[in-house]
Coordinates of C-alpha atoms in Angstrom, one line a residue:
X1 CA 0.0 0.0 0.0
X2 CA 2.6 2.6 1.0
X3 CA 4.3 1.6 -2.7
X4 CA 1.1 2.4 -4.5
X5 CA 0.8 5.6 -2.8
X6 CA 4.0 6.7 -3.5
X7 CA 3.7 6.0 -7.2
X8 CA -0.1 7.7 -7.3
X9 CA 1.8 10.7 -5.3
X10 CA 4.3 10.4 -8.5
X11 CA 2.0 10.5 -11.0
X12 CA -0.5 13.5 -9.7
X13 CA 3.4 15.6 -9.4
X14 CA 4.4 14.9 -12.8
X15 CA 1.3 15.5 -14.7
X16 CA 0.2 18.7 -13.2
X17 CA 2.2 22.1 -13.2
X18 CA 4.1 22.0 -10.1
X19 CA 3.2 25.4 -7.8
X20 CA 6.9 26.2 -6.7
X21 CA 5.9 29.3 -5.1
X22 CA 5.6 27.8 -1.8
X23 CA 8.6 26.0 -1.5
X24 CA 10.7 28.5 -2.7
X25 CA 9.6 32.4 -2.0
X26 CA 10.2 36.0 -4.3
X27 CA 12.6 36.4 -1.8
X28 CA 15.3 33.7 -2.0
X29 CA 15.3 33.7 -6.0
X30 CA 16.0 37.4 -5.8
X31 CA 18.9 36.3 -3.1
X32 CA 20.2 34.1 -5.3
X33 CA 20.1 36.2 -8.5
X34 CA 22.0 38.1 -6.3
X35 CA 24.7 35.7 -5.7
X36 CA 24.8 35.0 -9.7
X37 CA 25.5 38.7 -10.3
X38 CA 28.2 39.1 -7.8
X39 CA 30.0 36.2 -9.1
X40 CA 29.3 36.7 -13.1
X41 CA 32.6 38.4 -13.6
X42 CA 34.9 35.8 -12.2
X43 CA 32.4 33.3 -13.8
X44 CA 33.1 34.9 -16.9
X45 CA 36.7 34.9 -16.9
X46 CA 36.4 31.5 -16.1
X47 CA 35.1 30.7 -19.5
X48 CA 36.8 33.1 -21.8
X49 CA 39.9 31.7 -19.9
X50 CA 39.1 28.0 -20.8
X51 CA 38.1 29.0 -24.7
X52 CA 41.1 30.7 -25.2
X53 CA 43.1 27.6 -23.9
X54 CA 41.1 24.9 -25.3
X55 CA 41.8 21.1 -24.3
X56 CA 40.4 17.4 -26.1
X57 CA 39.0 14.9 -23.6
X58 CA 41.0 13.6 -20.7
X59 CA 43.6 16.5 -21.5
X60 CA 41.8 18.8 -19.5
X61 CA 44.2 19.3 -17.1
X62 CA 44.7 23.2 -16.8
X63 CA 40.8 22.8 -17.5
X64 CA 39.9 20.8 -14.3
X65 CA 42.6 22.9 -12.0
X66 CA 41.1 26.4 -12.8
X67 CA 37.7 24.8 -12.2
X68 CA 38.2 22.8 -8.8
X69 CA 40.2 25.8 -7.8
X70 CA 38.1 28.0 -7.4
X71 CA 35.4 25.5 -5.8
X72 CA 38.1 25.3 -2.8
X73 CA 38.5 29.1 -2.8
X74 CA 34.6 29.0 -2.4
X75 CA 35.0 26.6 1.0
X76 CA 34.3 23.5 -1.1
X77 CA 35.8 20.1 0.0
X78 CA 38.2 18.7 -3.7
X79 CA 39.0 15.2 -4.7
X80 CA 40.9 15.3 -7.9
X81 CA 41.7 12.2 -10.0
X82 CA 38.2 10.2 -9.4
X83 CA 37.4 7.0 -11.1
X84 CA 41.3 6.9 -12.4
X85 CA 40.6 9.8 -14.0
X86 CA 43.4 12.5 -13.4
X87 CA 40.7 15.2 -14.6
X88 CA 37.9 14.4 -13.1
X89 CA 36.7 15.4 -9.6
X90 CA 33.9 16.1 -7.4
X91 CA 33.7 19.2 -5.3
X92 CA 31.6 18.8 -2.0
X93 CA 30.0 21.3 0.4
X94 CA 27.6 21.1 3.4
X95 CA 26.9 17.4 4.8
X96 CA 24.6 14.2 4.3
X97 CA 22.3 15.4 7.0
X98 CA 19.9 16.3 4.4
X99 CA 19.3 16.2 0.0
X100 CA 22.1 15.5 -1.8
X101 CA 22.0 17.6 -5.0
X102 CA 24.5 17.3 -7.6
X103 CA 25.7 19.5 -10.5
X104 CA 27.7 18.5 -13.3
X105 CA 30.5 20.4 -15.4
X106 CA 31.6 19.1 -18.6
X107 CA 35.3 20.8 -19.9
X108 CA 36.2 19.1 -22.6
X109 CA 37.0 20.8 -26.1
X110 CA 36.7 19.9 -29.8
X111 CA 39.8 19.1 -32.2
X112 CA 40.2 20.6 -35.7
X113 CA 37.3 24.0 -34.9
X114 CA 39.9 26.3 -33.9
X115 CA 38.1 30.4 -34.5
X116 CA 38.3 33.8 -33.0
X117 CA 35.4 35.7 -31.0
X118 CA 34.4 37.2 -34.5
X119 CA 31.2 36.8 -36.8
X120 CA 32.9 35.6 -39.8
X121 CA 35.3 32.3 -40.0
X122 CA 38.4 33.1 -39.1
X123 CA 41.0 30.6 -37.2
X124 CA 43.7 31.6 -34.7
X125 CA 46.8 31.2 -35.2
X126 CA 48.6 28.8 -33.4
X127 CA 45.4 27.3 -32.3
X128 CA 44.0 24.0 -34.0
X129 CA 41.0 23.1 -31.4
X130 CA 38.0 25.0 -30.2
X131 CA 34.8 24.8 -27.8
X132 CA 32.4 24.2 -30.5
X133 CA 29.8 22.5 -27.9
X134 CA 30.2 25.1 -25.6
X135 CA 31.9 23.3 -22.6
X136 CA 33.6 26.4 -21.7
X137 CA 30.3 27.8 -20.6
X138 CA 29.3 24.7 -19.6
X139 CA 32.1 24.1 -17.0
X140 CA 31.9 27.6 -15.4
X141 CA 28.6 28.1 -15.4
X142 CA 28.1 25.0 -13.4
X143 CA 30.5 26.2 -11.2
X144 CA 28.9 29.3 -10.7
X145 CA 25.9 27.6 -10.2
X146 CA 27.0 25.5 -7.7
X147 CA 29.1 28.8 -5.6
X148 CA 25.5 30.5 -5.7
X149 CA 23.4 27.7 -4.4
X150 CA 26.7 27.3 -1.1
X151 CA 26.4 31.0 -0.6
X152 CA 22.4 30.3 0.2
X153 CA 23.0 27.3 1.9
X154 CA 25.6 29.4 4.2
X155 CA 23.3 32.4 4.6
X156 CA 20.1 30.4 5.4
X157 CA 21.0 27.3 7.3
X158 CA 20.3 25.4 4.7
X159 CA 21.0 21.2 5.5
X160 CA 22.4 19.2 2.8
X161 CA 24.9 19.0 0.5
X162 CA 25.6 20.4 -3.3
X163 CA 28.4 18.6 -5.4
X164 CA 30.2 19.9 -8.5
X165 CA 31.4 17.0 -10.6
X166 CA 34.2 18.1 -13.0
X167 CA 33.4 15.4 -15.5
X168 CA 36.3 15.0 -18.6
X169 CA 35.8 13.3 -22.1
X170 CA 32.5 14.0 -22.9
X171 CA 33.0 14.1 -26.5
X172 CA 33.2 10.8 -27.6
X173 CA 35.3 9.3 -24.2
X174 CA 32.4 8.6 -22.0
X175 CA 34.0 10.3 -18.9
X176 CA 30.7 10.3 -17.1
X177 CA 30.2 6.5 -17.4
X178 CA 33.5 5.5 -15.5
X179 CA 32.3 8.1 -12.5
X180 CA 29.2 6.4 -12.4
X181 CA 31.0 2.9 -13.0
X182 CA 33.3 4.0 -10.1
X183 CA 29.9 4.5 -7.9
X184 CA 30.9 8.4 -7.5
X185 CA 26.7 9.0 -8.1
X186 CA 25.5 6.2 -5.4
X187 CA 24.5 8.8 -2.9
X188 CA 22.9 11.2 -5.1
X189 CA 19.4 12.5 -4.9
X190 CA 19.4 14.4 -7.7
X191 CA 21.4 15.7 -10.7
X192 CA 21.0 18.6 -12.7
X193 CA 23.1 19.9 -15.4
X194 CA 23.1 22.1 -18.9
X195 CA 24.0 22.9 -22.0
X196 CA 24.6 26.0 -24.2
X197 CA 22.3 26.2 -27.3
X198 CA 20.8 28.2 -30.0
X199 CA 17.4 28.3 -27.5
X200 CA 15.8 28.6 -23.9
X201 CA 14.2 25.3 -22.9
X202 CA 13.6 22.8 -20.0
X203 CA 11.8 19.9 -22.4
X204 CA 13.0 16.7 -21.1
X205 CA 14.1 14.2 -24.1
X206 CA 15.5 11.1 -24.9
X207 CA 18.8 10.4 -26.3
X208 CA 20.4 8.0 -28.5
X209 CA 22.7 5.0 -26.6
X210 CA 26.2 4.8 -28.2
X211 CA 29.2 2.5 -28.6
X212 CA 32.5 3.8 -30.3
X213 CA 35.4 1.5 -30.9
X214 CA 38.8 1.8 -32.7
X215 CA 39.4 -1.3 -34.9
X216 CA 43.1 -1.7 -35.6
X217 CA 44.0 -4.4 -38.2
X218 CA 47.6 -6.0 -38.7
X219 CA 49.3 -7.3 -41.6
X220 CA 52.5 -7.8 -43.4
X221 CA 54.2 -4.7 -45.1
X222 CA 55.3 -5.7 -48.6
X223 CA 56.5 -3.2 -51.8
X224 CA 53.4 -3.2 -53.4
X225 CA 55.1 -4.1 -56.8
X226 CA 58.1 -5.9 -56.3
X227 CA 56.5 -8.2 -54.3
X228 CA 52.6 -8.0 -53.4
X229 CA 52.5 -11.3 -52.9
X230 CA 54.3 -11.3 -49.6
X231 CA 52.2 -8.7 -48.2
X232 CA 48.7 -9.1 -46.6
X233 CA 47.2 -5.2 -46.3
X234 CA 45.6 -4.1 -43.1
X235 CA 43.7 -1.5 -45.3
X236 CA 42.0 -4.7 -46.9
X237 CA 41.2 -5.8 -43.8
X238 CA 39.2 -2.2 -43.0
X239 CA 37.6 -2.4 -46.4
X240 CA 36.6 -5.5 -46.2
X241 CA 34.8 -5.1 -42.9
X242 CA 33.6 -1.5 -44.1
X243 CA 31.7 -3.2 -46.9
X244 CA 30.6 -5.6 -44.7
X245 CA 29.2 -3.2 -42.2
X246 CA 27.8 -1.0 -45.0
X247 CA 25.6 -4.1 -46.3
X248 CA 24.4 -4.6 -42.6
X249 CA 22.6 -1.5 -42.8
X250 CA 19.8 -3.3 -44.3
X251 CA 19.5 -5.5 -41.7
X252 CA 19.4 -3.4 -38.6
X253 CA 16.1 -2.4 -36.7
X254 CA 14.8 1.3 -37.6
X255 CA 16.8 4.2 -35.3
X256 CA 20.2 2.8 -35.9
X257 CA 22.9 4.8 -36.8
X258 CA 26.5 3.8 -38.1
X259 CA 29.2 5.7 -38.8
X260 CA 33.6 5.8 -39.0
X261 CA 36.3 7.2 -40.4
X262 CA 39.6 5.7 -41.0
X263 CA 42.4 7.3 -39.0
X264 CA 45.1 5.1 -40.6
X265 CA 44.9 3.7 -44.0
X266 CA 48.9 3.4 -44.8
X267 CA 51.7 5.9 -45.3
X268 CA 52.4 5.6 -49.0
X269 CA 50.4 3.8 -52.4
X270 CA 53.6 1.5 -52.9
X271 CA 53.9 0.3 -49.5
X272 CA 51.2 -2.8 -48.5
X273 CA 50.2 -1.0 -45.2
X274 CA 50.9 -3.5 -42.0
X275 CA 48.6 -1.2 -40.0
X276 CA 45.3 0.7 -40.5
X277 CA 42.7 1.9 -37.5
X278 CA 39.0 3.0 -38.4
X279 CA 37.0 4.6 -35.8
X280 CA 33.1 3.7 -35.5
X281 CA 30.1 4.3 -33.7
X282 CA 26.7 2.7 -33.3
X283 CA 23.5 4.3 -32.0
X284 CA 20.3 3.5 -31.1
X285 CA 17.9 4.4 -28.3
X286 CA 17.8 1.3 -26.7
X287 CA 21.4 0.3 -25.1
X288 CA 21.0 -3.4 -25.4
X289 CA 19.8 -3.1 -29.3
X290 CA 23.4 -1.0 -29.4
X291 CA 25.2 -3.9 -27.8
X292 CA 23.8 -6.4 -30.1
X293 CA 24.4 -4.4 -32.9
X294 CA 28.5 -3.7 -32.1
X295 CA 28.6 -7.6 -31.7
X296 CA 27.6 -8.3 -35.3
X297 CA 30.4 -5.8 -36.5
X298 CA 32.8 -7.4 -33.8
X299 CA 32.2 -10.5 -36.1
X300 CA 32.3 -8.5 -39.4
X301 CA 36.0 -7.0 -38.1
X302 CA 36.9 -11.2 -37.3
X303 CA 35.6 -12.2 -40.7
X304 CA 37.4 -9.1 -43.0
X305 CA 40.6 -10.4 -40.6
X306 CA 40.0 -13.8 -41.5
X307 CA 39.5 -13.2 -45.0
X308 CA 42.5 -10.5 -46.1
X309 CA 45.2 -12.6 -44.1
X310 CA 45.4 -10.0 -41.0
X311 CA 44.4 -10.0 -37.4
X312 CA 42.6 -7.1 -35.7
X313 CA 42.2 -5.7 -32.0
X314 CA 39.6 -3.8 -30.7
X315 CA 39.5 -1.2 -28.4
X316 CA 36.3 0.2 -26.8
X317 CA 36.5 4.1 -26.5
X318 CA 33.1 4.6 -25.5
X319 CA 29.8 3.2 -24.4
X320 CA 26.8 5.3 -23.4
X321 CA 23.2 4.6 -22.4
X322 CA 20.1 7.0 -23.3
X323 CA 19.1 9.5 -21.6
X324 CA 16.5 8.3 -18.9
X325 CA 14.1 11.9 -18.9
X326 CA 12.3 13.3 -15.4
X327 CA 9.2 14.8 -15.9
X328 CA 8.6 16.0 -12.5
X329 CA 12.2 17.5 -12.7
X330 CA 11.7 19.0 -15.9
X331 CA 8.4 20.5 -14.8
X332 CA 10.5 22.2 -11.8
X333 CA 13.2 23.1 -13.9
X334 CA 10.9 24.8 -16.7
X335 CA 9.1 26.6 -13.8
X336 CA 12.8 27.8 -12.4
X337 CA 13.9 29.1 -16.1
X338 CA 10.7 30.9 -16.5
X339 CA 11.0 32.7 -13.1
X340 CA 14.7 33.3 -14.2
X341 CA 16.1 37.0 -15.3
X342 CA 15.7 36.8 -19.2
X343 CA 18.5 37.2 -21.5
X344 CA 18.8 40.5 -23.3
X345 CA 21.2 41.7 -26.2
X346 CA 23.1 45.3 -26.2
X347 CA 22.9 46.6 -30.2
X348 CA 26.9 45.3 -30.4
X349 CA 26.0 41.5 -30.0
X350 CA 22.9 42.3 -32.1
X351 CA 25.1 43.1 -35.0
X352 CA 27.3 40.6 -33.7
X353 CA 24.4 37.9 -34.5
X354 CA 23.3 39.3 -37.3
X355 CA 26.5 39.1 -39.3
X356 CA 27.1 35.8 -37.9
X357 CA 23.8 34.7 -39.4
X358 CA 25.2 35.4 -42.9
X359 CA 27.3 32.5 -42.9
X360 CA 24.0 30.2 -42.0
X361 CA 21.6 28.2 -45.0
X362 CA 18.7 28.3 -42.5
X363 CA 18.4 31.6 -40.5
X364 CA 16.1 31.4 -37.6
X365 CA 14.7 34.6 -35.7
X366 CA 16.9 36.5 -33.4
X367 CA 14.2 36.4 -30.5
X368 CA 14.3 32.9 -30.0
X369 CA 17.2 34.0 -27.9
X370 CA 15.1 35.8 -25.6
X371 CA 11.8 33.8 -25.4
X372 CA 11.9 30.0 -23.8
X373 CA 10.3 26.9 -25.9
X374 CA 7.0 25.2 -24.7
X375 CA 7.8 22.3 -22.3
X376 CA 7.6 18.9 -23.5
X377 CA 8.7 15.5 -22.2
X378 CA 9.6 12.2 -23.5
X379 CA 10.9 12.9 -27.3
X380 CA 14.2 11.5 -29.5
X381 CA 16.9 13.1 -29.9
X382 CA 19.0 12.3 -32.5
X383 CA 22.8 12.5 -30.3
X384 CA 24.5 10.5 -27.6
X385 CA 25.6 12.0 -24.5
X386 CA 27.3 10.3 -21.2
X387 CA 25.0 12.5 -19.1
X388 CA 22.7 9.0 -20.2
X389 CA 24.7 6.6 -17.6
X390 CA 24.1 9.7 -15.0
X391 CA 20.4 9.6 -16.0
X392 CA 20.0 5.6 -14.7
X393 CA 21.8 5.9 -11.6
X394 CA 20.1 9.0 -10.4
X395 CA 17.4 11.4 -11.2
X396 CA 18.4 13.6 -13.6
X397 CA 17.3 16.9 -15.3
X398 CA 18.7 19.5 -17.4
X399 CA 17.9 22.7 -19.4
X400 CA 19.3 24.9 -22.7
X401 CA 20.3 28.1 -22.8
X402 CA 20.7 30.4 -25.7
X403 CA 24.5 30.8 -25.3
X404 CA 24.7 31.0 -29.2
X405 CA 23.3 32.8 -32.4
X406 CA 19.5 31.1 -33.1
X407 CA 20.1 28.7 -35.6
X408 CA 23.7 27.7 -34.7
X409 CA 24.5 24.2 -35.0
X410 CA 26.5 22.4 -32.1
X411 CA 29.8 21.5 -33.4
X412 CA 30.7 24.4 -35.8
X413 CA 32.6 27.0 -35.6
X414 CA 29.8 29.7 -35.3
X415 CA 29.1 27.9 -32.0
X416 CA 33.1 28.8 -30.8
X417 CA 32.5 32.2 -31.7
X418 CA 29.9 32.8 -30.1
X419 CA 31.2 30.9 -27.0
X420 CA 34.2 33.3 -26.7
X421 CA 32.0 36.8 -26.2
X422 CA 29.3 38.2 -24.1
X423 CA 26.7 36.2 -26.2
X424 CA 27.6 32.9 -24.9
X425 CA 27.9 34.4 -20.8
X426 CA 24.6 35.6 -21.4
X427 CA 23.3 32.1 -21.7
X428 CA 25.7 30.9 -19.2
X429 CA 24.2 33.3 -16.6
X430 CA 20.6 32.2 -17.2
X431 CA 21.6 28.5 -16.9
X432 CA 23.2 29.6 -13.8
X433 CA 20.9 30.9 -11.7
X434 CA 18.0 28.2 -13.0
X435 CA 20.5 25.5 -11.9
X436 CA 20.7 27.6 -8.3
X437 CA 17.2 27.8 -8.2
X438 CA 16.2 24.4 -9.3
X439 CA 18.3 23.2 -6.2
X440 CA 17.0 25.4 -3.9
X441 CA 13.6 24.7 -4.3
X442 CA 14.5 20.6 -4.0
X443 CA 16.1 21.3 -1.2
X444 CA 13.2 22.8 0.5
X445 CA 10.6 20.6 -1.0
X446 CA 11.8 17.1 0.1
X447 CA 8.0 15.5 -1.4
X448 CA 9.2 16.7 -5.2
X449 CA 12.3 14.5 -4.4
X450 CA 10.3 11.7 -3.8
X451 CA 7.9 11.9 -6.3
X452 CA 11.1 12.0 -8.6
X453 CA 12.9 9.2 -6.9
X454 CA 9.0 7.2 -7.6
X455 CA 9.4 8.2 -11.4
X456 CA 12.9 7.3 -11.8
X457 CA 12.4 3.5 -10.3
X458 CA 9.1 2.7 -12.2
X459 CA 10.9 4.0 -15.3
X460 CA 13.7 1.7 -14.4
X461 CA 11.5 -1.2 -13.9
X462 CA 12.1 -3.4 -11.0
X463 CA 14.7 -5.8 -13.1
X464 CA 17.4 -3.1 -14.2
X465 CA 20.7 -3.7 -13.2
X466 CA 23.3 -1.2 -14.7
X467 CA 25.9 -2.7 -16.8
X468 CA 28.4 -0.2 -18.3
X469 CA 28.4 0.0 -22.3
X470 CA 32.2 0.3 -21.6
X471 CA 32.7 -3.0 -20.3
X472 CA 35.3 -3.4 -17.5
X473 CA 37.7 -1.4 -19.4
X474 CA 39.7 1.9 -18.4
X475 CA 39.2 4.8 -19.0
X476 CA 40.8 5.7 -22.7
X477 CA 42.8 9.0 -21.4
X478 CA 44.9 8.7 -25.2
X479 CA 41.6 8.4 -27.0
X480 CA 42.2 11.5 -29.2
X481 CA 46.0 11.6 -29.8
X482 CA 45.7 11.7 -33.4
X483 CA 42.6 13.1 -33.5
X484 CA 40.8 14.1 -36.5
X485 CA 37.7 17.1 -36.9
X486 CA 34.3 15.5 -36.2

């Protein structure tokens, strides 16, 4: 009985608009905006500091300093080097005595998208990478975030404790998923986090699980006229499982997605290459389908091997589930970004976005920036993120910002620009104090935790026991030497 009225208390919260005024009053999100403003110039150098030093996943190590630093200037408690990760960490303040909320901060940059803070393309020199997905912004601004929400905590006698999770990789080396491996999220209530984006919005979707692997296929190196007959090619051995995996695509449920480069194909025409790599990846929304799937081309990789002569190795970069959405955290959420001070534009980044627009097919209106999207839960996404993992082993919600142009696209280099000027701390100051207040008002409403915590298990189902898309693997902290541009 007390099951089924937890559930029915579960349901009524997550299909009617939450009241939040209650549990948090006009008075503590005007203390807290407060605490946003005060800090929003440290914040800020924060960022532009990490996008002018940009670093690939698990390389983050000036990245992860800067950012736990300042939590310890801040009174928070640092462990650095979590889940044998030398840049991750989680940042700790207050006690277990009451809600443990948890924010996370992705750092990790993009190769090949190096550009200045300028409206048309224009690289930098002596700078090959970028933050084309924003995790400058992203980093700090949960920082900030999580300062805001101690300074409350401090000021009202506040029990419980807030966490900042410095969380490397996410960009294709599943940083998140060896924390939660490592049981790092065990004791967590809750977990919010963000993202910068083109618009406002608190919807709550689905994701798409990923596996990413490096195939590496050996041979016997040969001159590749004097005597081909000697050599076996390892390049045959990645086309021949390339064509393989290519005609699989017939044969895979709807929703699946395959795709690789190769990152080594040989040095010269002449020379039967002894070595080649491709790099893949395989989505789906369902993480079991995914591991299926990667087993067929496991089997491809033995059969191209088996056929051309060579042997192959694989090596698991990354494994991610989908996102597990919260729709009574994304009803508090939304309510928090709406309550939130709106972003506005000075006529210098309206020029700024205008121009930038120019170099945009689809143009989208300026005030999308400025307005936030209709709520709505449960839909696909078509990308793969490790906030998934973090999604089944605690409840987890997270919101969008307009931190670039409208009509950007993640991953290009309009979304670095943009990430390196006041635009993108705009959107970073709005995902700030929404994070702040979307903590605050769990921590003072202890029934929308449980009605959360009801949602998450039933969405679970009774049965699910979390196995890591990774395997028992570690952590791949050389995953992008020789990386390429994605």
């Amino acid at each position: 009985m007390k099951t089924l009225l937890t559930l029915t208390t579960a349901l009524l919260l997550s299909t009617a608009t939450l009241s939040l005024a209650g549990p948090l009053s006009p008075e503590a999100r005007t203390q807290i905006a407060s605490y946003v403003d005060q800090l929003t110039p440290r914040i800020n150098e924060i960022a532009h500091d990490i996008w002018l030093h940009p670093e690939l996943g698990y390389k983050e190590l000036n990245t992860s300093k800067l950012l736990a630093g300042e939590l310890e200037k801040h009174g928070f408690k640092v462990e650095t080097g979590v889940a044998d990760i030398p840049t991750a960490f989680v940042a700790s303040f207050g006690d277990k005595d009451g809600p443990v909320i948890a924010i996370m901060a992705e750092m990790d940059a993009l190769p090949g998208f190096s550009q200045d803070a300028q409206p048309t393309k224009e690289a930098i020199d002596g700078l090959a990478d970028g933050h084309a997905c924003g995790h400058n912004l992203f980093g700090a601004g949960s920082v900030g975030a999580a300062i805001a929400i101690s300074e409350w905590m401090t000021a009202n006698n506040i029990k419980g404790q807030v966490r900042l999770y410095g969380t490397p990789a996410e960009e294709g080396g599943s940083g998140k998923v060896y924390m939660v491996r490592a049981g790092l999220f065990d004791d967590v209530d809750i977990t919010l986090h963000w993202h910068p984006g083109s618009s406002n919005g608190a919807w709550q979707d689905k994701s798409l699980a990923n596996i990413s692997a490096k195939f590496r296929f050996h041979g016997v190196s040969a001159h590749a006229a004097l005597a081909p007959e000697k050599g076996r090619s390892a390049l045959d051995g990645i086309e021949a499982m390339d064509y393989m995996v290519n005609m699989m695509r017939e044969h895979v449920p709807e929703k699946t997605r395959i795709h690789y480069v190769i990152t080594n194909g040989g040095k010269a025409p002449n020379v039967v290459p002894d070595f080649a790599e491709s790099y893949l990846y395989v989505r789906h929304p369902d993480p079991k389908m995914v591991s299926e799937i990667f087993e067929r081309i496991e089997k491809a990789a033995e059969g191209a091997a088996l056929g051309t002569g060579t042997t192959v190795d694989v090596e698991r970069i990354g494994g991610v589930y989908s996102l597990l959405p919260n729709d009574t955290l994304g009803r508090v959420m939304d309510e928090n970004l709406r309550a939130a001070r709106p972003i506005e534009w000075t006529a210098e980044e309206t020029a700024f976005a205008t121009t930038l627009q120019d170099s945009m097919k689809k143009k989208k209106d300026l005030s999308e920036a400025f307005s936030i999207e209709d709520y709505d839960f449960g839909f696909e996404g078509s990308y793969s993120t490790d906030v998934g993992d973090v999604s089944w082993a605690t409840p987890t919600v997270g919101l969008g910002t307009a931190s670039w142009v409208p009509g950007t696209p993640a991953h290009s280099w309009q979304a670095v620009a943009a990430s390196g000027m006041s635009i993108g701390e705009k959107g970073m100051r709005l995902a700030e104090e929404t994070l702040a207040t979307t903590a605050a008002t769990l921590f003072q409403s202890p029934d929308v935790i449980t009605a959360a915590k009801a949602e998450f298990d039933k969405a679970r189902g009774d049965d699910f026991k979390y196995l890591p898309l990774v395997g028992s693997q570690k952590p791949p902290l050389n995953y992008r030497d020789g990386a390429v541009i994605e």
